[in-house]
């Protein structure tokens, strides 16, 4: 079974600064997806960024980028130029390849952005 | 992508009663997933709903407590039965398309 670990229950960052959220995972599969989801107080789960395991290049989406280390099974999220709207719970998630399988989520990191 | 409409968005229920949560997807999907998110916690998978067959429940969840229907490829319901305050949580439905998960807006359930 796959496991996802987020070791930072809470993080804070000053507005306009950069913050990195950590995630490690365990799997015996060679092909899979990794995700970061954001959940603001509205509780809607919003996809932030996605990484396919077969791609060596780290995914980027505007101010969001990942550091994917497949051998180390590490998948950290970097948020640059943090904005007040980035404040939310962030979940790292693992998804198997192939058919429409469910995701395995980490325990989450609550990010506070300080003005 | 997939758009999921989930309702109700929130409800306050008396203990001992049942609540049915509905999810409608804008496209046909093979599997739909139901998650529970207890206060301040991560998402825990309750069950996987396939059209035309019994739902598959994860350890710790049973059909009598969380009956699921999946009458067609775009719709599913989850019922929380004989509720107790411990059932107070957010319930989310989800589908996966090309490896990406899409979620309903969630149902915030409070049992009093």
Coordinates of N, CA and C in Angstrom, one line a residue:
Chain A
X1 N 0.8 -1.2 0.0 CA 0.0 0.0 0.0 C 0.9 1.2 0.0
X2 N 0.3 2.3 -0.6 CA 1.1 3.5 -0.7 C 0.8 4.4 0.6
X3 N 1.8 5.1 1.0 CA 1.7 6.0 2.1 C 2.2 7.4 1.7
X4 N 1.7 8.4 2.2 CA 2.1 9.8 1.9 C 2.3 10.5 3.3
X5 N 3.5 11.1 3.5 CA 3.8 11.7 4.8 C 4.1 13.2 4.6
X6 N 3.4 14.0 5.3 CA 3.7 15.4 5.4 C 4.1 15.7 6.8
X7 N 5.3 16.1 7.0 CA 5.9 16.2 8.4 C 5.7 17.6 9.0
X8 N 5.1 18.5 8.2 CA 4.9 19.9 8.7 C 3.4 20.2 8.9
X9 N 2.9 20.1 10.1 CA 1.5 20.3 10.3 C 1.1 21.8 10.0
X10 N 2.0 22.7 10.3 CA 1.8 24.1 10.1 C 3.0 24.8 9.6
X11 N 2.8 25.7 8.7 CA 3.9 26.6 8.2 C 3.4 28.0 8.1
X12 N 4.3 29.0 8.2 CA 3.9 30.3 7.9 C 4.9 31.0 7.1
X13 N 4.5 32.0 6.3 CA 5.4 32.7 5.4 C 4.9 34.2 5.4
X14 N 5.9 35.1 5.2 CA 5.6 36.5 5.0 C 5.1 36.7 3.6
X15 N 4.1 37.5 3.4 CA 3.7 37.9 2.1 C 4.9 38.3 1.2
X16 N 4.9 37.8 0.0 CA 5.9 38.1 -1.0 C 7.2 37.2 -0.9
X17 N 7.2 36.4 0.2 CA 8.4 35.5 0.4 C 8.1 34.2 -0.2
X18 N 9.1 33.3 0.0 CA 9.0 31.9 -0.6 C 8.9 30.9 0.5
X19 N 8.1 29.9 0.3 CA 7.9 28.8 1.3 C 8.0 27.5 0.6
X20 N 8.5 26.5 1.3 CA 8.5 25.1 0.7 C 7.9 24.2 1.7
X21 N 6.9 23.4 1.1 CA 6.2 22.4 1.9 C 6.7 21.0 1.5
X22 N 7.0 20.2 2.5 CA 7.6 18.9 2.3 C 6.6 17.8 2.2
X23 N 7.0 16.8 1.4 CA 6.1 15.6 1.3 C 7.0 14.4 0.9
X24 N 6.9 13.3 1.5 CA 7.5 12.1 1.1 C 6.5 11.0 0.9
X25 N 6.8 10.0 0.2 CA 5.8 8.9 -0.1 C 6.5 7.6 -0.2
X26 N 5.8 6.6 -0.2 CA 6.3 5.3 -0.3 C 5.5 4.5 -1.3
X27 N 6.1 3.8 -2.2 CA 5.4 3.0 -3.2 C 6.3 2.0 -3.8
X28 N 5.7 0.9 -4.3 CA 6.5 0.0 -5.0 C 6.3 0.1 -6.5
X29 N 5.4 1.0 -6.9 CA 5.1 1.2 -8.3 C 6.1 2.1 -9.0
X30 N 6.3 1.9 -10.3 CA 7.3 2.7 -11.0 C 6.6 3.9 -11.8
X31 N 5.3 3.7 -12.0 CA 4.6 4.8 -12.8 C 3.4 5.3 -11.9
X32 N 3.4 6.5 -11.7 CA 2.3 7.1 -10.8 C 2.3 8.6 -11.0
X33 N 1.3 9.2 -10.3 CA 1.2 10.6 -10.3 C 1.3 11.2 -8.9
X34 N 1.8 12.4 -8.8 CA 1.8 13.1 -7.5 C 1.1 14.4 -7.7
X35 N 0.5 14.8 -6.6 CA -0.3 16.1 -6.7 C -0.1 16.9 -5.4
X36 N -0.3 18.2 -5.6 CA -0.6 19.1 -4.4 C -1.9 19.7 -4.6
X37 N -2.8 19.5 -3.6 CA -4.1 20.1 -3.5 C -4.1 21.2 -2.5
X38 N -4.9 22.2 -2.7 CA -5.1 23.3 -1.8 C -6.6 23.2 -1.3
X39 N -6.8 23.4 0.0 CA -8.2 23.4 0.5 C -8.3 24.6 1.4
X40 N -8.9 25.7 0.8 CA -9.2 26.9 1.6 C -10.4 26.6 2.5
X41 N -10.7 27.6 3.4 CA -11.8 27.4 4.3 C -13.2 27.1 3.6
X42 N -13.3 27.4 2.3 CA -14.5 27.0 1.6 C -14.6 25.5 1.4
X43 N -13.5 24.8 1.8 CA -13.4 23.3 1.7 C -13.4 22.7 0.3
X44 N -13.4 23.5 -0.7 CA -13.3 23.0 -2.0 C -11.8 22.6 -2.3
X45 N -11.6 21.4 -2.8 CA -10.3 20.9 -3.1 C -9.9 21.4 -4.4
X46 N -8.7 22.1 -4.5 CA -8.3 22.7 -5.7 C -6.9 22.2 -6.1
X47 N -6.8 21.7 -7.3 CA -5.5 21.2 -7.7 C -4.5 22.3 -7.9
X48 N -3.4 22.2 -7.3 CA -2.3 23.2 -7.4 C -1.4 22.8 -8.5
X49 N -0.9 21.6 -8.5 CA 0.1 21.2 -9.4 C 0.2 19.7 -9.4
X50 N 0.6 19.1 -10.6 CA 0.6 17.7 -10.8 C 2.0 17.3 -11.4
X51 N 2.5 16.1 -11.0 CA 3.7 15.6 -11.6 C 3.6 14.2 -12.0
X52 N 3.9 13.8 -13.2 CA 3.9 12.4 -13.6 C 5.3 11.9 -13.3
X53 N 5.3 10.7 -12.7 CA 6.6 10.1 -12.2 C 7.6 9.8 -13.3
X54 N 7.1 9.6 -14.5 CA 8.0 9.3 -15.6 C 8.7 10.5 -16.2
X55 N 8.2 11.7 -15.8 CA 8.8 12.9 -16.3 C 9.9 13.4 -15.3
X56 N 11.1 13.6 -15.8 CA 12.2 14.0 -14.9 C 12.1 15.5 -14.6
X57 N 11.5 16.2 -15.6 CA 11.4 17.7 -15.4 C 10.4 18.0 -14.3
X58 N 10.8 18.9 -13.4 CA 9.9 19.3 -12.3 C 8.8 20.2 -12.9
X59 N 7.5 19.9 -12.4 CA 6.4 20.7 -12.9 C 6.4 22.1 -12.3
X60 N 5.9 23.0 -13.1 CA 5.7 24.4 -12.6 C 4.4 24.9 -13.0
X61 N 3.8 25.7 -12.2 CA 2.5 26.4 -12.5 C 2.6 27.8 -11.9
X62 N 3.0 28.8 -12.8 CA 3.2 30.1 -12.3 C 4.0 30.2 -11.1
X63 N 3.5 30.6 -9.9 CA 4.3 30.8 -8.7 C 4.6 29.5 -8.0
X64 N 4.0 28.4 -8.5 CA 4.1 27.1 -7.8 C 5.1 26.2 -8.6
X65 N 6.0 25.5 -7.9 CA 6.8 24.6 -8.5 C 7.1 23.4 -7.5
X66 N 7.5 22.3 -8.1 CA 7.8 21.2 -7.2 C 9.3 20.8 -7.4
X67 N 9.8 20.1 -6.4 CA 11.1 19.5 -6.4 C 10.8 18.0 -6.3
X68 N 10.8 17.3 -7.4 CA 10.5 15.9 -7.4 C 11.8 15.1 -7.5
X69 N 12.0 14.3 -6.4 CA 13.2 13.4 -6.3 C 12.7 12.0 -6.2
X70 N 12.6 11.3 -7.4 CA 12.0 10.0 -7.5 C 12.8 9.0 -6.6
X71 N 14.1 9.0 -6.7 CA 14.8 8.0 -6.0 C 14.6 8.2 -4.5
X72 N 14.5 9.4 -4.0 CA 14.4 9.7 -2.6 C 12.9 9.6 -2.2
X73 N 12.0 9.5 -3.2 CA 10.5 9.5 -3.0 C 10.1 10.8 -2.2
X74 N 10.6 11.9 -2.7 CA 10.3 13.2 -2.1 C 9.6 14.1 -3.2
X75 N 8.7 14.9 -2.7 CA 7.9 15.7 -3.6 C 7.5 17.0 -2.9
X76 N 8.4 18.0 -2.9 CA 8.1 19.2 -2.1 C 7.5 20.3 -3.1
X77 N 6.8 21.2 -2.5 CA 6.1 22.3 -3.2 C 6.7 23.6 -2.8
X78 N 7.1 24.4 -3.7 CA 7.6 25.7 -3.5 C 6.7 26.7 -4.0
X79 N 6.3 27.6 -3.1 CA 5.4 28.7 -3.4 C 6.2 30.0 -3.4
X80 N 6.4 30.7 -4.5 CA 7.1 31.9 -4.6 C 6.2 33.1 -4.5
X81 N 6.7 34.2 -4.1 CA 6.0 35.5 -4.0 C 4.6 35.2 -3.3
X82 N 4.6 34.7 -2.2 CA 3.4 34.2 -1.5 C 2.4 35.4 -1.4
X83 N 1.1 35.0 -1.5 CA 0.0 36.0 -1.5 C -0.9 35.5 -0.4
X84 N -1.7 36.5 0.1 CA -2.6 36.2 1.2 C -3.6 35.1 0.8
X85 N -3.9 35.1 -0.5 CA -4.9 34.0 -1.0 C -4.3 32.6 -1.0
X86 N -3.0 32.5 -0.8 CA -2.4 31.2 -0.7 C -2.6 30.5 0.6
X87 N -3.1 31.2 1.6 CA -3.4 30.6 2.9 C -4.4 29.6 2.8
X88 N -4.1 28.4 3.2 CA -5.0 27.2 3.1 C -4.3 26.0 3.7
X89 N -5.1 24.9 3.7 CA -4.5 23.6 4.0 C -4.0 23.0 2.7
X90 N -2.8 22.5 2.7 CA -2.2 21.9 1.5 C -2.0 20.4 1.7
X91 N -2.5 19.6 0.8 CA -2.4 18.2 0.8 C -1.6 17.7 -0.3
X92 N -0.6 16.8 0.0 CA 0.1 16.1 -1.0 C -0.6 14.8 -1.2
X93 N -0.7 14.3 -2.4 CA -1.5 13.1 -2.8 C -0.8 12.3 -3.8
X94 N -0.9 11.0 -3.7 CA -0.4 10.0 -4.6 C -1.5 9.3 -5.4
X95 N -1.3 9.2 -6.7 CA -2.3 8.4 -7.5 C -1.6 7.4 -8.4
X96 N -2.1 6.2 -8.4 CA -1.5 5.2 -9.2 C -1.8 5.5 -10.7
X97 N -1.1 4.9 -11.6 CA -1.3 5.1 -13.0 C -2.4 4.1 -13.5
X98 N -2.7 4.2 -14.7 CA -3.7 3.3 -15.3 C -5.1 3.8 -15.1
X99 N -5.9 2.9 -14.6 CA -7.3 3.1 -14.4 C -7.6 4.2 -13.3
X100 N -8.8 4.6 -13.2 CA -9.2 5.7 -12.3 C -9.2 5.2 -10.9
X101 N -8.0 5.2 -10.3 CA -7.8 4.8 -9.0 C -7.9 6.0 -8.0
X102 N -8.3 5.7 -6.8 CA -8.4 6.8 -5.8 C -7.0 7.3 -5.4
X103 N -7.0 8.5 -4.8 CA -5.8 9.0 -4.3 C -5.5 8.7 -2.9
X104 N -4.3 8.7 -2.5 CA -3.9 8.6 -1.1 C -3.3 9.9 -0.7
X105 N -3.9 10.5 0.4 CA -3.5 11.8 0.8 C -2.6 11.8 2.0
X106 N -1.7 12.8 2.1 CA -1.0 13.1 3.3 C -1.9 13.8 4.3
X107 N -1.3 14.0 5.5 CA -2.1 14.6 6.6 C -2.3 16.1 6.5
X108 N -1.6 16.7 5.6 CA -1.9 18.1 5.3 C -0.9 19.1 6.0
X109 N -0.7 20.2 5.4 CA 0.1 21.3 6.1 C -0.8 22.6 6.0
X110 N -1.0 23.2 7.1 CA -1.8 24.4 7.2 C -0.8 25.6 7.0
X111 N -1.0 26.3 5.9 CA -0.1 27.4 5.5 C -0.8 28.7 5.9
X112 N -0.1 29.5 6.7 CA -0.5 30.9 7.0 C 0.3 31.9 6.3
X113 N -0.3 32.9 5.7 CA 0.5 33.9 5.0 C 0.3 35.2 5.9
X114 N 1.5 35.7 6.3 CA 1.5 36.9 7.2 C 1.6 38.2 6.4
X115 N 0.8 39.2 6.6 CA 0.8 40.4 5.8 C 2.0 41.3 6.3
Chain B
X1 N -11.4 17.2 -18.0 CA -11.7 17.6 -16.7 C -13.2 17.1 -16.4
X2 N -13.6 17.3 -15.1 CA -14.9 16.9 -14.7 C -15.4 17.9 -13.7
X3 N -16.7 18.2 -13.8 CA -17.3 19.1 -12.9 C -18.3 18.3 -12.1
X4 N -18.2 18.4 -10.7 CA -19.1 17.7 -9.9 C -19.9 18.6 -9.0
X5 N -21.2 18.3 -9.1 CA -22.2 19.1 -8.2 C -22.6 18.2 -7.1
X6 N -22.3 18.7 -5.9 CA -22.6 17.9 -4.7 C -23.5 18.7 -3.8
X7 N -24.5 18.0 -3.3 CA -25.5 18.6 -2.4 C -26.0 17.7 -1.3
X8 N -26.4 18.1 -0.2 CA -26.4 19.6 0.3 C -25.0 20.0 0.6
X9 N -24.8 21.3 0.7 CA -23.5 21.8 1.0 C -23.2 21.7 2.5
X10 N -24.3 21.8 3.3 CA -24.1 21.6 4.7 C -25.5 21.2 5.3
X11 N -25.4 20.6 6.4 CA -26.7 20.2 7.1 C -26.4 20.0 8.6
X12 N -27.4 20.2 9.4 CA -27.3 19.9 10.8 C -28.4 18.9 11.1
X13 N -28.0 17.8 11.6 CA -29.0 16.7 11.8 C -29.1 16.2 13.2
X14 N -30.2 15.7 13.5 CA -30.4 15.1 14.9 C -29.7 13.7 14.9
X15 N -29.2 13.3 16.0 CA -28.6 12.0 16.2 C -29.7 10.9 16.0
X16 N -29.3 9.8 15.3 CA -30.3 8.8 15.1 C -31.0 8.8 13.7
X17 N -30.8 10.0 13.1 CA -31.4 10.1 11.7 C -30.4 9.8 10.6
X18 N -30.9 9.9 9.4 CA -30.0 9.6 8.2 C -30.0 10.8 7.3
X19 N -28.9 11.0 6.6 CA -28.7 12.0 5.6 C -28.2 11.4 4.3
X20 N -28.8 11.8 3.2 CA -28.3 11.3 1.9 C -27.6 12.5 1.2
X21 N -26.4 12.2 0.7 CA -25.6 13.2 0.0 C -25.6 12.8 -1.5
X22 N -25.8 13.7 -2.4 CA -25.8 13.4 -3.8 C -24.7 14.1 -4.5
X23 N -24.2 13.4 -5.5 CA -23.1 13.9 -6.4 C -23.5 13.6 -7.9
X24 N -23.5 14.7 -8.7 CA -23.8 14.6 -10.1 C -22.5 15.1 -10.8
X25 N -22.1 14.2 -11.8 CA -20.9 14.5 -12.6 C -21.3 14.9 -14.0
X26 N -20.6 15.8 -14.6 CA -21.0 16.3 -15.9 C -20.5 15.4 -17.1
X27 N -19.9 14.3 -16.7 CA -19.5 13.3 -17.7 C -19.6 11.9 -17.2
X28 N -19.5 10.9 -18.0 CA -19.6 9.6 -17.5 C -18.3 9.1 -17.0
X29 N -18.3 8.5 -15.8 CA -17.1 8.0 -15.2 C -17.4 6.6 -14.7
X30 N -16.4 5.8 -14.7 CA -16.5 4.4 -14.2 C -16.6 4.4 -12.7
X31 N -15.8 5.0 -12.0 CA -15.7 4.9 -10.6 C -15.9 6.3 -9.9
X32 N -16.6 6.3 -8.8 CA -16.8 7.5 -8.0 C -16.3 7.1 -6.6
X33 N -15.7 8.1 -6.0 CA -15.1 7.8 -4.7 C -15.7 8.7 -3.6
X34 N -16.0 8.2 -2.5 CA -16.5 9.0 -1.3 C -15.5 9.0 -0.2
X35 N -15.2 10.3 0.2 CA -14.2 10.5 1.3 C -14.9 11.1 2.5
X36 N -14.3 10.9 3.6 CA -14.7 11.6 4.9 C -13.5 12.4 5.3
X37 N -13.7 13.6 5.7 CA -12.7 14.5 6.3 C -13.1 15.0 7.7
X38 N -12.6 14.3 8.7 CA -13.0 14.8 10.0 C -12.3 16.1 10.4
X39 N -12.8 16.8 11.3 CA -12.3 18.2 11.6 C -10.8 18.2 11.8
X40 N -10.1 19.0 11.0 CA -8.7 19.2 11.0 C -7.9 18.0 10.5
X41 N -8.5 17.1 9.9 CA -7.8 15.9 9.4 C -7.7 15.8 7.9
X42 N -7.1 14.8 7.4 CA -7.0 14.6 6.0 C -8.2 13.8 5.5
X43 N -8.2 13.5 4.2 CA -9.3 12.8 3.6 C -9.0 11.3 3.8
X44 N -10.1 10.6 4.2 CA -10.1 9.2 4.3 C -11.1 8.6 3.4
X45 N -10.7 7.6 2.6 CA -11.6 7.0 1.6 C -12.6 6.1 2.3
X46 N -13.9 6.3 2.1 CA -14.9 5.5 2.6 C -15.2 4.3 1.7
X47 N -15.4 4.6 0.4 CA -15.8 3.5 -0.5 C -15.6 4.0 -1.9
X48 N -15.6 3.0 -2.8 CA -15.5 3.2 -4.2 C -16.8 2.7 -4.8
X49 N -17.5 3.6 -5.6 CA -18.8 3.2 -6.2 C -18.6 3.0 -7.7
X50 N -18.9 1.7 -8.1 CA -19.0 1.4 -9.5 C -20.4 1.2 -9.9
X51 N -20.7 1.7 -11.2 CA -22.0 1.5 -11.7 C -22.3 0.1 -11.9
X52 N -23.5 -0.4 -11.4 CA -23.9 -1.7 -11.7 C -23.4 -2.8 -10.8
X53 N -22.7 -2.4 -9.8 CA -22.2 -3.4 -8.8 C -22.1 -2.8 -7.4
X54 N -21.9 -3.6 -6.4 CA -21.8 -3.2 -5.0 C -20.6 -2.3 -4.9
X55 N -20.8 -1.3 -4.0 CA -19.6 -0.5 -3.7 C -18.6 -1.3 -2.9
X56 N -17.4 -0.9 -3.0 CA -16.3 -1.5 -2.3 C -15.9 -0.6 -1.1
X57 N -16.0 -1.1 0.1 CA -15.7 -0.3 1.3 C -14.3 -0.5 1.8
X58 N -13.8 0.6 2.4 CA -12.5 0.5 3.0 C -12.6 0.0 4.4
X59 N -11.5 -0.5 5.0 CA -11.5 -1.0 6.3 C -12.1 0.1 7.3
X60 N -13.0 -0.3 8.2 CA -13.5 0.6 9.1 C -14.9 1.2 8.7
X61 N -15.3 0.9 7.5 CA -16.5 1.5 6.9 C -17.4 0.3 6.5
X62 N -18.7 0.3 6.8 CA -19.6 -0.8 6.5 C -20.8 -0.3 5.7
X63 N -21.3 -1.1 4.9 CA -22.5 -0.8 4.1 C -23.7 -0.4 4.9
X64 N -23.9 -1.0 6.0 CA -25.1 -0.6 6.8 C -25.0 0.8 7.3
X65 N -23.9 1.3 7.6 CA -23.7 2.6 8.1 C -23.6 3.7 6.9
X66 N -23.0 3.3 5.8 CA -22.8 4.2 4.7 C -23.2 3.6 3.4
X67 N -24.5 3.3 3.3 CA -25.0 2.7 2.0 C -24.8 3.7 0.8
X68 N -24.4 3.1 -0.3 CA -24.1 3.9 -1.5 C -24.9 3.4 -2.6
X69 N -25.4 4.3 -3.4 CA -26.1 3.9 -4.7 C -25.3 4.5 -5.8
X70 N -25.4 3.8 -7.0 CA -24.7 4.3 -8.2 C -25.6 3.8 -9.4
X71 N -26.7 4.5 -9.6 CA -27.6 4.1 -10.6 C -27.2 4.2 -12.0
X72 N -26.3 5.2 -12.3 CA -25.8 5.4 -13.6 C -24.4 5.9 -13.6
X73 N -23.8 6.3 -14.7 CA -22.4 6.6 -14.8 C -22.1 8.1 -14.4
X74 N -23.2 8.8 -14.1 CA -23.0 10.2 -13.8 C -23.5 10.6 -12.4
X75 N -24.0 9.7 -11.6 CA -24.6 10.0 -10.4 C -24.3 9.0 -9.3
X76 N -24.2 9.5 -8.0 CA -24.1 8.6 -6.9 C -24.6 9.3 -5.6
X77 N -25.0 8.4 -4.7 CA -25.4 9.0 -3.4 C -24.7 8.2 -2.3
X78 N -24.5 8.9 -1.2 CA -23.9 8.3 0.0 C -24.9 8.7 1.1
X79 N -25.3 7.7 1.9 CA -26.2 7.9 3.0 C -25.4 7.7 4.3
X80 N -25.5 8.6 5.2 CA -24.9 8.4 6.5 C -26.1 8.0 7.4
X81 N -26.1 6.8 7.9 CA -27.2 6.3 8.6 C -27.1 6.3 10.1
X82 N -28.2 6.4 10.8 CA -28.2 6.3 12.3 C -27.1 7.2 12.9
X83 N -27.1 8.5 12.6 CA -26.0 9.3 12.8 C -25.8 9.6 14.3
X84 N -24.5 9.8 14.7 CA -24.1 10.2 16.0 C -23.1 11.4 15.8
X85 N -22.9 12.1 16.9 CA -22.0 13.2 16.8 C -20.6 12.9 16.2
X86 N -20.2 11.7 16.3 CA -18.9 11.3 15.7 C -18.9 11.3 14.2
X87 N -20.1 11.3 13.6 CA -20.2 11.4 12.2 C -20.1 12.8 11.7
X88 N -20.0 13.8 12.5 CA -19.8 15.2 12.1 C -18.5 15.3 11.4
X89 N -18.5 15.6 10.1 CA -17.4 15.6 9.2 C -17.7 16.4 7.9
X90 N -16.7 16.5 7.1 CA -17.0 16.9 5.7 C -17.0 15.7 4.9
X91 N -17.9 15.5 4.0 CA -18.0 14.4 3.1 C -17.8 14.9 1.7
X92 N -16.9 14.2 1.0 CA -16.6 14.7 -0.4 C -16.7 13.5 -1.4
X93 N -17.3 13.8 -2.5 CA -17.2 12.8 -3.6 C -16.2 13.2 -4.6
X94 N -15.7 12.3 -5.3 CA -14.6 12.5 -6.2 C -14.6 11.6 -7.4
X95 N -14.1 12.0 -8.5 CA -13.8 11.2 -9.7 C -12.4 11.4 -10.1
X96 N -11.8 10.4 -10.8 CA -10.5 10.6 -11.3 C -10.5 10.4 -12.8
X97 N -9.9 11.4 -13.5 CA -9.9 11.4 -14.9 C -8.5 11.7 -15.4
X98 N -7.9 10.7 -16.2 CA -6.6 10.9 -16.6 C -5.6 11.1 -15.5
X99 N -5.8 10.4 -14.4 CA -4.9 10.5 -13.2 C -5.2 11.7 -12.3
X100 N -6.1 12.6 -12.7 CA -6.3 13.8 -11.8 C -7.6 13.6 -11.1
X101 N -7.7 13.9 -9.8 CA -8.9 13.8 -9.1 C -9.6 15.2 -9.1
X102 N -10.9 15.0 -9.3 CA -11.8 16.2 -9.2 C -12.8 16.0 -8.1
X103 N -13.1 17.0 -7.4 CA -14.0 16.9 -6.2 C -15.2 17.7 -6.2
X104 N -16.3 17.2 -5.6 CA -17.4 18.0 -5.3 C -17.1 19.1 -4.2
X105 N -18.0 19.9 -4.0 CA -17.8 21.1 -3.1 C -17.8 20.6 -1.6
X106 N -18.1 19.4 -1.4 CA -18.1 18.9 0.0 C -19.5 19.2 0.7
X107 N -19.8 18.3 1.6 CA -21.0 18.5 2.5 C -20.5 18.5 3.9
X108 N -20.7 19.6 4.6 CA -20.4 19.8 6.0 C -21.5 19.3 6.8
X109 N -21.3 18.2 7.5 CA -22.4 17.6 8.3 C -22.1 17.8 9.8
X110 N -23.1 18.3 10.5 CA -23.0 18.4 11.9 C -24.1 17.6 12.6
X111 N -23.8 16.8 13.5 CA -24.8 15.9 14.1 C -24.9 16.4 15.6
X112 N -26.2 16.7 16.0 CA -26.4 17.3 17.3 C -27.3 16.3 18.1

